[in-house]
């Protein structure tokens, strides 16, 4: 029989929060579908772990690890790597957009000043 603890409840709540947050961002049109996919993967993973806490024993066996804790560490590090890569990529794109916007505002400002001088 599987024992559920407070950690399982917290993981379930956080997983649902990830899913709801990702859905709301996409529904409002503020973010791309990629964010929803990342939220779906993290939230879904947390929900699966909350409902089936012994799943990491299977993951440890598949990965050839002795301890369930090592499997948790490996999967969490891989997940963190994916999320960090996505965020760094997103930040780079936002910096590019900001730079282009600054250039366009500067050009518009100089055109307005030229029109005022005439």
PDB file of C-alpha atoms in Angstrom, residues 23-112:
ATOM      1  CA  UNK A  23      -3.245  27.589 -19.289  1.00  0.00           C
ATOM      2  CA  UNK A  24      -4.118  31.097 -18.113  1.00  0.00           C
ATOM      3  CA  UNK A  25      -1.043  32.634 -19.749  1.00  0.00           C
ATOM      4  CA  UNK A  26      -1.819  30.971 -23.065  1.00  0.00           C
ATOM      5  CA  UNK A  27      -5.531  31.793 -22.811  1.00  0.00           C
ATOM      6  CA  UNK A  28      -4.732  35.470 -22.249  1.00  0.00           C
ATOM      7  CA  UNK A  29      -2.442  35.365 -25.270  1.00  0.00           C
ATOM      8  CA  UNK A  30       0.518  36.628 -23.270  1.00  0.00           C
ATOM      9  CA  UNK A  31       2.825  33.720 -23.972  1.00  0.00           C
ATOM     10  CA  UNK A  32       3.579  31.111 -26.596  1.00  0.00           C
ATOM     11  CA  UNK A  33       2.475  27.509 -26.605  1.00  0.00           C
ATOM     12  CA  UNK A  34       6.026  26.509 -25.638  1.00  0.00           C
ATOM     13  CA  UNK A  35       5.405  27.892 -22.166  1.00  0.00           C
ATOM     14  CA  UNK A  36       2.269  25.786 -21.855  1.00  0.00           C
ATOM     15  CA  UNK A  37       4.215  22.695 -22.922  1.00  0.00           C
ATOM     16  CA  UNK A  38       6.858  23.376 -20.260  1.00  0.00           C
ATOM     17  CA  UNK A  39       4.143  24.024 -17.664  1.00  0.00           C
ATOM     18  CA  UNK A  40       2.334  20.863 -18.766  1.00  0.00           C
ATOM     19  CA  UNK A  41       5.495  18.779 -18.418  1.00  0.00           C
ATOM     20  CA  UNK A  42       6.399  20.154 -14.990  1.00  0.00           C
ATOM     21  CA  UNK A  43       2.856  20.225 -13.640  1.00  0.00           C
ATOM     22  CA  UNK A  44       2.027  16.818 -15.066  1.00  0.00           C
ATOM     23  CA  UNK A  45       5.235  15.378 -13.678  1.00  0.00           C
ATOM     24  CA  UNK A  46       4.506  16.741 -10.220  1.00  0.00           C
ATOM     25  CA  UNK A  47       0.967  15.351 -10.318  1.00  0.00           C
ATOM     26  CA  UNK A  48       2.203  11.914 -11.411  1.00  0.00           C
ATOM     27  CA  UNK A  49       4.812  11.894  -8.642  1.00  0.00           C
ATOM     28  CA  UNK A  50       2.201  13.027  -6.096  1.00  0.00           C
ATOM     29  CA  UNK A  51      -0.257  10.296  -7.087  1.00  0.00           C
ATOM     30  CA  UNK A  52       2.332   7.550  -7.672  1.00  0.00           C
ATOM     31  CA  UNK A  53       5.185   8.282  -5.235  1.00  0.00           C
ATOM     32  CA  UNK A  54       6.911   4.953  -5.928  1.00  0.00           C
ATOM     33  CA  UNK A  55       7.360   5.762  -9.612  1.00  0.00           C
ATOM     34  CA  UNK A  56      10.926   6.889  -8.974  1.00  0.00           C
ATOM     35  CA  UNK A  57      11.819   3.354  -7.924  1.00  0.00           C
ATOM     36  CA  UNK A  58      10.889   2.270 -11.461  1.00  0.00           C
ATOM     37  CA  UNK A  59      12.860   5.214 -12.884  1.00  0.00           C
ATOM     38  CA  UNK A  60      15.864   4.260 -10.737  1.00  0.00           C
ATOM     39  CA  UNK A  61      15.692   0.685 -12.017  1.00  0.00           C
ATOM     40  CA  UNK A  62      15.448   1.832 -15.641  1.00  0.00           C
ATOM     41  CA  UNK A  63      18.378   4.218 -15.214  1.00  0.00           C
ATOM     42  CA  UNK A  64      20.421   1.592 -13.425  1.00  0.00           C
ATOM     43  CA  UNK A  65      20.615   3.516 -10.181  1.00  0.00           C
ATOM     44  CA  UNK A  66      20.586   1.887  -6.783  1.00  0.00           C
ATOM     45  CA  UNK A  67      18.629   4.508  -4.891  1.00  0.00           C
ATOM     46  CA  UNK A  68      15.323   6.196  -5.601  1.00  0.00           C
ATOM     47  CA  UNK A  69      16.824   9.460  -4.319  1.00  0.00           C
ATOM     48  CA  UNK A  70      19.412   9.437  -7.103  1.00  0.00           C
ATOM     49  CA  UNK A  71      16.668   9.000  -9.683  1.00  0.00           C
ATOM     50  CA  UNK A  72      14.833  11.975  -8.208  1.00  0.00           C
ATOM     51  CA  UNK A  73      18.034  14.012  -8.367  1.00  0.00           C
ATOM     52  CA  UNK A  74      18.731  13.056 -11.996  1.00  0.00           C
ATOM     53  CA  UNK A  75      15.189  13.799 -13.187  1.00  0.00           C
ATOM     54  CA  UNK A  76      14.969  17.073 -11.256  1.00  0.00           C
ATOM     55  CA  UNK A  77      18.338  18.233 -12.639  1.00  0.00           C
ATOM     56  CA  UNK A  78      17.292  17.378 -16.193  1.00  0.00           C
ATOM     57  CA  UNK A  79      14.022  19.235 -15.697  1.00  0.00           C
ATOM     58  CA  UNK A  80      15.860  22.228 -14.283  1.00  0.00           C
ATOM     59  CA  UNK A  81      18.215  22.176 -17.278  1.00  0.00           C
ATOM     60  CA  UNK A  82      15.279  22.231 -19.724  1.00  0.00           C
ATOM     61  CA  UNK A  83      13.536  25.064 -17.872  1.00  0.00           C
ATOM     62  CA  UNK A  84      16.724  27.125 -17.546  1.00  0.00           C
ATOM     63  CA  UNK A  85      17.521  26.644 -21.249  1.00  0.00           C
ATOM     64  CA  UNK A  86      14.009  27.756 -22.191  1.00  0.00           C
ATOM     65  CA  UNK A  87      14.221  30.813 -19.941  1.00  0.00           C
ATOM     66  CA  UNK A  88      17.673  31.845 -21.197  1.00  0.00           C
ATOM     67  CA  UNK A  89      16.435  31.511 -24.782  1.00  0.00           C
ATOM     68  CA  UNK A  90      13.344  33.561 -23.959  1.00  0.00           C
ATOM     69  CA  UNK A  91      15.390  36.270 -22.205  1.00  0.00           C
ATOM     70  CA  UNK A  92      17.721  36.499 -25.221  1.00  0.00           C
ATOM     71  CA  UNK A  93      14.775  36.993 -27.560  1.00  0.00           C
ATOM     72  CA  UNK A  94      13.296  39.645 -25.280  1.00  0.00           C
ATOM     73  CA  UNK A  95      16.617  41.536 -25.180  1.00  0.00           C
ATOM     74  CA  UNK A  96      16.694  41.481 -28.987  1.00  0.00           C
ATOM     75  CA  UNK A  97      13.139  42.822 -29.159  1.00  0.00           C
ATOM     76  CA  UNK A  98      13.947  45.539 -26.634  1.00  0.00           C
ATOM     77  CA  UNK A  99      17.019  46.570 -28.609  1.00  0.00           C
ATOM     78  CA  UNK A 100      15.002  46.809 -31.834  1.00  0.00           C
ATOM     79  CA  UNK A 101      12.293  48.809 -30.079  1.00  0.00           C
ATOM     80  CA  UNK A 102      14.891  51.236 -28.719  1.00  0.00           C
ATOM     81  CA  UNK A 103      16.312  51.708 -32.210  1.00  0.00           C
ATOM     82  CA  UNK A 104      12.864  52.337 -33.664  1.00  0.00           C
ATOM     83  CA  UNK A 105      11.997  54.843 -30.922  1.00  0.00           C
ATOM     84  CA  UNK A 106      15.272  56.665 -31.544  1.00  0.00           C
ATOM     85  CA  UNK A 107      14.556  56.855 -35.263  1.00  0.00           C
ATOM     86  CA  UNK A 108      11.017  58.075 -34.655  1.00  0.00           C
ATOM     87  CA  UNK A 109      12.260  60.658 -32.155  1.00  0.00           C
ATOM     88  CA  UNK A 110      14.795  62.017 -34.662  1.00  0.00           C
ATOM     89  CA  UNK A 111      12.115  62.182 -37.374  1.00  0.00           C
ATOM     90  CA  UNK A 112       9.770  64.077 -35.042  1.00  0.00           C
TER      91      UNK A 112
END
